[in-house]
């Protein structure tokens, strides 16, 4: 029962308050980002869509983090369509500004923007698209900007690792239904089933600092490179037996203190939640597990991250894009957490 003094206190504190009036200093800082002109805030559905509603920029100068679309799916082995992934993720509203578990509002700690999509010299040539991605990402690295990429098919992670692991091989947290460590076939080694083998062979990815989580489906026979090279592989069914906190701890231990990349394939999620992808596999992660796993990576020195394989043609509810946007935001929070710790 609310006694009169308690009610009087609430009336005093909130009776004349606007929606942007907060008493907690951390909440007040977030509110100040949102309520820019008195008590007005921009509707989430207004203006041209950008990744996470970030400002649109063409140049990385002055940024800490660049959100980048990679609309390319020439590397798929099954259903195509992920070239429209960045556009679908941009269309998602109301992601952020605050992550309540990590207690982080990235915009209070980082300058970030949507840099648009990587331009390709030829939409018809997978190898030349990869060269364009590598050159673009090398530019991000030279500018001291952490890139967060939205795909596009998973083959795009290979040229990103080449650009970011150029001087020192990277550690990797790879969340996927598939290990993506198979080899060349039909004259192509750049397809989305093999980026992590190629990255190891090129000396830009350290397999002993790599963990692959969520693996399942009928393609296990393709992944012997993972175990042979020393990667840690956590299958989907082990999420129930080990638990998400223990797997996150294992990921932090495997990756250690060095520079690390986070690669998130939306087919790691169960198709019940994320049907909009080219190679769905039953028996996957829930979004709640995936987000808890990502948050559990706080503390890693993340130099880049991605979310890939969003194919909106198969995403009748737009749930897949919605989850992908939330994954992207959580990756941004991880970069913010690392930046604060430094
Ligand atoms: Mn993949
Ligand atoms: Mn996959």
Coordinates of C-alpha atoms and ligand atoms in Angstrom, one line a residue:
X1 CA 0.0 0.0 0.0
X2 CA 1.4 3.3 -1.0
X3 CA 1.4 5.6 2.0
X4 CA 0.7 9.3 1.7
X5 CA 4.3 10.5 2.3
X6 CA 5.6 8.1 -0.4
X7 CA 3.0 9.2 -2.9
X8 CA 3.8 12.9 -2.0
X9 CA 7.5 12.2 -2.7
X10 CA 6.7 10.6 -6.1
X11 CA 4.4 13.5 -7.0
X12 CA 7.0 16.0 -6.1
X13 CA 9.7 14.2 -8.1
X14 CA 7.8 13.2 -11.2
X15 CA 4.5 15.2 -11.2
X16 CA 5.9 18.0 -13.4
X17 CA 8.8 16.0 -14.9
X18 CA 9.3 15.6 -18.7
X19 CA 10.0 12.2 -20.3
X20 CA 13.7 13.2 -20.7
X21 CA 14.1 14.0 -17.0
X22 CA 16.2 11.4 -15.3
X23 CA 17.7 11.3 -11.8
X24 CA 20.3 8.6 -12.2
X25 CA 23.5 10.3 -13.7
X26 CA 24.1 7.4 -16.1
X27 CA 20.5 7.5 -17.4
X28 CA 20.7 11.3 -17.6
X29 CA 23.7 11.0 -19.9
X30 CA 21.8 8.6 -22.2
X31 CA 18.7 10.8 -22.2
X32 CA 20.8 13.8 -23.2
X33 CA 21.7 12.0 -26.4
X34 CA 18.1 11.3 -27.2
X35 CA 16.3 14.5 -26.1
X36 CA 18.2 17.1 -28.1
X37 CA 15.7 19.9 -28.2
X38 CA 14.0 20.2 -24.9
X39 CA 11.5 17.3 -24.6
X40 CA 11.6 16.3 -28.3
X41 CA 13.3 13.3 -29.8
X42 CA 13.5 12.2 -33.4
X43 CA 11.0 9.4 -34.3
X44 CA 12.9 6.1 -34.9
X45 CA 11.2 5.8 -38.3
X46 CA 12.3 9.3 -39.6
X47 CA 15.1 10.1 -42.0
X48 CA 17.1 7.8 -44.4
X49 CA 17.8 4.5 -42.6
X50 CA 21.4 3.9 -41.3
X51 CA 23.0 1.1 -39.4
X52 CA 22.0 1.5 -35.7
X53 CA 20.5 4.9 -36.6
X54 CA 24.1 6.2 -36.6
X55 CA 25.0 9.4 -38.5
X56 CA 25.9 8.9 -42.1
X57 CA 29.5 9.7 -43.1
X58 CA 31.7 9.1 -46.1
X59 CA 35.1 9.5 -44.4
X60 CA 36.5 7.7 -41.3
X61 CA 38.4 10.7 -40.0
X62 CA 37.7 11.4 -36.3
X63 CA 35.8 8.1 -35.8
X64 CA 36.5 5.4 -33.3
X65 CA 34.2 2.9 -35.0
X66 CA 32.9 2.6 -38.6
X67 CA 29.8 0.6 -39.4
X68 CA 30.1 -0.7 -42.9
X69 CA 27.8 -2.6 -45.2
X70 CA 29.3 -5.3 -47.5
X71 CA 26.5 -6.1 -50.0
X72 CA 28.1 -9.1 -51.6
X73 CA 27.1 -12.7 -51.8
X74 CA 29.1 -14.2 -54.7
X75 CA 30.6 -16.8 -52.2
X76 CA 27.5 -18.7 -51.2
X77 CA 27.3 -22.4 -51.6
X78 CA 23.5 -22.6 -51.4
X79 CA 20.7 -20.0 -51.4
X80 CA 21.8 -16.4 -52.4
X81 CA 20.4 -13.2 -51.2
X82 CA 22.8 -11.9 -48.5
X83 CA 23.8 -9.0 -50.7
X84 CA 20.6 -7.3 -49.5
X85 CA 21.6 -7.9 -45.8
X86 CA 23.0 -4.5 -45.1
X87 CA 19.9 -2.8 -46.5
X88 CA 17.6 -5.0 -44.3
X89 CA 19.7 -4.3 -41.1
X90 CA 19.6 -0.6 -41.9
X91 CA 15.8 -0.8 -42.0
X92 CA 15.6 -2.0 -38.3
X93 CA 14.6 0.8 -35.9
X94 CA 15.1 1.2 -32.1
X95 CA 18.3 -0.6 -31.5
X96 CA 20.1 1.0 -28.6
X97 CA 21.0 3.6 -27.3
X98 CA 21.6 1.7 -24.0
X99 CA 22.7 -1.9 -23.1
X100 CA 21.4 -2.5 -19.7
X101 CA 23.4 -5.6 -18.7
X102 CA 26.8 -4.1 -19.7
X103 CA 25.5 -0.6 -18.5
X104 CA 26.9 1.0 -21.6
X105 CA 25.6 3.6 -24.0
X106 CA 28.2 3.4 -26.8
X107 CA 27.4 6.9 -28.1
X108 CA 28.6 8.4 -24.7
X109 CA 32.0 6.7 -25.2
X110 CA 32.7 6.4 -28.9
X111 CA 32.4 8.4 -32.1
X112 CA 30.8 6.1 -34.7
X113 CA 29.0 6.4 -38.0
X114 CA 27.6 4.5 -40.9
X115 CA 30.2 4.7 -43.7
X116 CA 27.8 3.2 -46.2
X117 CA 28.7 0.2 -48.4
X118 CA 32.1 -0.9 -49.6
X119 CA 32.2 0.0 -53.4
X120 CA 33.1 -2.9 -55.7
X121 CA 34.8 -2.6 -59.0
X122 CA 32.9 -5.5 -60.3
X123 CA 29.7 -7.1 -58.9
X124 CA 30.5 -10.2 -60.9
X125 CA 34.0 -11.2 -59.6
X126 CA 34.3 -12.7 -56.1
X127 CA 38.1 -12.4 -56.0
X128 CA 38.1 -8.8 -57.0
X129 CA 35.4 -8.0 -54.4
X130 CA 37.6 -9.6 -51.8
X131 CA 40.5 -7.4 -52.9
X132 CA 38.2 -4.3 -52.6
X133 CA 37.2 -5.3 -49.1
X134 CA 40.8 -5.9 -48.0
X135 CA 41.8 -2.5 -49.4
X136 CA 38.9 -0.7 -47.7
X137 CA 39.6 -2.4 -44.4
X138 CA 43.3 -1.6 -44.6
X139 CA 42.2 2.0 -44.9
X140 CA 40.1 1.6 -41.7
X141 CA 43.1 0.1 -39.9
X142 CA 45.4 2.9 -41.1
X143 CA 42.9 5.5 -39.8
X144 CA 42.8 3.8 -36.4
X145 CA 39.1 3.0 -36.8
X146 CA 37.5 -0.3 -35.6
X147 CA 35.3 -1.6 -38.4
X148 CA 32.1 -3.4 -37.8
X149 CA 30.9 -5.0 -41.0
X150 CA 27.4 -6.2 -42.0
X151 CA 27.2 -8.8 -44.7
X152 CA 26.9 -10.2 -47.2
X153 CA 28.1 -13.8 -47.2
X154 CA 30.7 -15.1 -44.8
X155 CA 33.5 -15.1 -47.4
X156 CA 33.9 -11.4 -46.7
X157 CA 35.5 -12.1 -43.4
X158 CA 38.6 -13.5 -45.1
X159 CA 39.7 -10.2 -46.7
X160 CA 38.9 -8.4 -43.4
X161 CA 41.1 -10.7 -41.4
X162 CA 43.9 -10.2 -44.0
X163 CA 43.6 -6.5 -43.6
X164 CA 43.4 -6.5 -39.8
X165 CA 45.8 -9.4 -39.0
X166 CA 48.5 -8.2 -41.4
X167 CA 51.1 -7.4 -38.7
X168 CA 50.0 -9.8 -36.0
X169 CA 47.8 -12.8 -36.4
X170 CA 44.4 -12.3 -34.8
X171 CA 42.4 -14.3 -32.2
X172 CA 38.9 -15.1 -33.2
X173 CA 35.5 -15.8 -31.6
X174 CA 33.4 -17.3 -34.4
X175 CA 29.7 -18.0 -33.8
X176 CA 28.2 -20.0 -36.6
X177 CA 26.5 -23.3 -37.4
X178 CA 29.4 -24.1 -39.6
X179 CA 33.2 -24.0 -39.0
X180 CA 33.8 -22.5 -42.5
X181 CA 37.3 -24.2 -42.6
X182 CA 36.8 -26.3 -45.8
X183 CA 39.0 -26.2 -48.8
X184 CA 39.1 -25.2 -52.4
X185 CA 36.7 -26.8 -54.8
X186 CA 35.2 -26.2 -58.3
X187 CA 38.2 -23.9 -58.8
X188 CA 37.3 -21.5 -55.9
X189 CA 38.9 -21.2 -52.5
X190 CA 37.2 -17.9 -51.6
X191 CA 33.7 -19.3 -51.0
X192 CA 31.8 -18.8 -47.7
X193 CA 32.6 -22.3 -46.5
X194 CA 36.3 -21.7 -46.1
X195 CA 37.4 -18.2 -45.0
X196 CA 39.0 -19.3 -41.7
X197 CA 41.2 -22.0 -43.3
X198 CA 42.5 -19.4 -45.8
X199 CA 43.1 -16.9 -43.1
X200 CA 45.2 -19.4 -41.1
X201 CA 47.1 -20.4 -44.2
X202 CA 47.8 -16.8 -44.9
X203 CA 49.2 -16.3 -41.4
X204 CA 46.7 -13.6 -40.4
X205 CA 44.6 -15.8 -38.0
X206 CA 46.0 -17.7 -35.0
X207 CA 44.1 -21.1 -34.8
X208 CA 45.3 -21.7 -31.3
X209 CA 43.5 -18.4 -30.3
X210 CA 40.3 -19.3 -32.2
X211 CA 37.1 -20.6 -30.9
X212 CA 34.1 -21.7 -33.0
X213 CA 30.7 -21.9 -31.2
X214 CA 27.3 -23.3 -32.3
X215 CA 28.6 -25.9 -34.8
X216 CA 26.0 -28.5 -36.1
X217 CA 24.4 -29.9 -39.2
X218 CA 25.6 -32.5 -41.7
X219 CA 28.9 -30.8 -42.8
X220 CA 31.1 -31.9 -39.9
X221 CA 33.3 -34.0 -42.3
X222 CA 34.3 -30.8 -44.0
X223 CA 35.8 -29.2 -40.8
X224 CA 38.9 -31.4 -39.9
X225 CA 41.1 -28.3 -40.6
X226 CA 39.6 -26.7 -37.4
X227 CA 40.8 -29.4 -35.0
X228 CA 43.9 -30.2 -36.9
X229 CA 45.1 -26.6 -36.7
X230 CA 44.3 -26.3 -33.0
X231 CA 41.0 -24.4 -33.1
X232 CA 38.6 -24.9 -30.2
X233 CA 35.2 -26.1 -31.5
X234 CA 32.0 -26.0 -29.3
X235 CA 29.1 -27.8 -30.9
X236 CA 25.5 -26.5 -30.6
X237 CA 24.4 -29.4 -28.2
X238 CA 27.3 -28.5 -25.8
X239 CA 25.6 -25.1 -25.1
X240 CA 23.1 -27.0 -23.0
X241 CA 25.6 -29.1 -21.1
X242 CA 28.3 -26.5 -20.6
X243 CA 26.2 -23.4 -20.3
X244 CA 26.7 -20.0 -21.9
X245 CA 28.7 -18.4 -19.0
X246 CA 31.3 -21.3 -19.1
X247 CA 31.5 -21.1 -22.9
X248 CA 32.1 -17.3 -22.7
X249 CA 34.8 -17.9 -20.1
X250 CA 36.4 -20.5 -22.4
X251 CA 36.3 -18.0 -25.3
X252 CA 38.1 -15.4 -23.2
X253 CA 40.7 -17.9 -22.1
X254 CA 41.3 -19.2 -25.7
X255 CA 41.6 -15.7 -27.2
X256 CA 43.6 -14.2 -24.4
X257 CA 45.0 -10.7 -24.3
X258 CA 46.0 -10.1 -27.9
X259 CA 44.0 -8.5 -30.7
X260 CA 40.7 -10.3 -31.4
X261 CA 38.0 -10.4 -34.1
X262 CA 34.4 -11.4 -33.5
X263 CA 32.5 -13.0 -36.4
X264 CA 28.8 -13.7 -36.1
X265 CA 27.0 -15.8 -38.7
X266 CA 23.2 -15.4 -38.2
X267 CA 22.8 -19.1 -39.2
X268 CA 24.3 -19.8 -35.7
X269 CA 20.8 -18.9 -34.5
X270 CA 18.0 -21.4 -34.8
X271 CA 16.0 -21.0 -38.0
X272 CA 12.9 -20.6 -35.7
X273 CA 14.3 -17.2 -34.8
X274 CA 16.4 -16.4 -37.8
X275 CA 15.1 -18.0 -41.0
X276 CA 16.5 -15.3 -43.2
X277 CA 19.7 -16.9 -44.2
X278 CA 21.1 -19.1 -47.0
X279 CA 22.2 -22.2 -45.2
X280 CA 19.9 -22.7 -42.2
X281 CA 20.5 -25.5 -39.7
X282 CA 18.0 -26.7 -37.2
X283 CA 19.0 -26.9 -33.5
X284 CA 20.7 -23.6 -33.1
X285 CA 21.2 -20.9 -30.5
X286 CA 18.4 -18.7 -29.2
X287 CA 18.9 -15.0 -29.5
X288 CA 19.1 -14.8 -25.7
X289 CA 21.9 -17.3 -25.7
X290 CA 23.7 -15.5 -28.5
X291 CA 23.5 -12.1 -26.8
X292 CA 24.6 -13.5 -23.5
X293 CA 27.5 -15.1 -25.2
X294 CA 28.5 -11.9 -26.8
X295 CA 28.2 -9.9 -23.6
X296 CA 30.4 -12.5 -22.0
X297 CA 33.3 -11.5 -24.3
X298 CA 33.7 -8.1 -22.6
X299 CA 37.3 -7.6 -21.8
X300 CA 38.7 -8.9 -25.1
X301 CA 40.7 -6.5 -27.2
X302 CA 38.3 -6.4 -30.2
X303 CA 39.8 -4.8 -33.3
X304 CA 36.9 -5.6 -35.6
X305 CA 33.7 -7.6 -35.8
X306 CA 30.9 -8.5 -38.2
X307 CA 27.4 -10.0 -38.6
X308 CA 26.9 -11.9 -41.8
X309 CA 24.6 -14.0 -43.9
X310 CA 21.4 -12.0 -43.4
X311 CA 19.2 -12.8 -46.5
X312 CA 16.0 -10.9 -46.2
X313 CA 14.2 -12.8 -49.0
X314 CA 13.7 -15.7 -46.5
X315 CA 13.0 -13.4 -43.6
X316 CA 9.2 -12.9 -43.8
X317 CA 8.9 -11.5 -40.3
X318 CA 12.2 -9.4 -40.5
X319 CA 13.2 -11.1 -37.2
X320 CA 16.6 -12.1 -38.7
X321 CA 17.5 -8.5 -39.5
X322 CA 16.2 -7.4 -36.1
X323 CA 18.5 -9.9 -34.3
X324 CA 21.4 -9.0 -36.6
X325 CA 21.0 -5.4 -35.7
X326 CA 21.0 -6.2 -32.0
X327 CA 24.1 -8.4 -32.5
X328 CA 25.8 -5.4 -34.2
X329 CA 24.9 -3.1 -31.4
X330 CA 26.2 -5.6 -28.8
X331 CA 29.5 -5.8 -30.8
X332 CA 29.6 -2.0 -30.6
X333 CA 29.1 -2.2 -26.8
X334 CA 32.0 -4.6 -26.6
X335 CA 34.3 -2.2 -28.4
X336 CA 33.1 0.6 -26.1
X337 CA 33.8 -1.6 -23.1
X338 CA 37.4 -2.3 -24.4
X339 CA 37.9 1.4 -25.1
X340 CA 36.9 2.3 -21.6
X341 CA 39.2 -0.3 -20.0
X342 CA 42.2 0.8 -22.0
Ligands
LIG1 MN1 29.6 -18.9 -41.8
LIG2 MN1 27.0 -20.7 -41.3

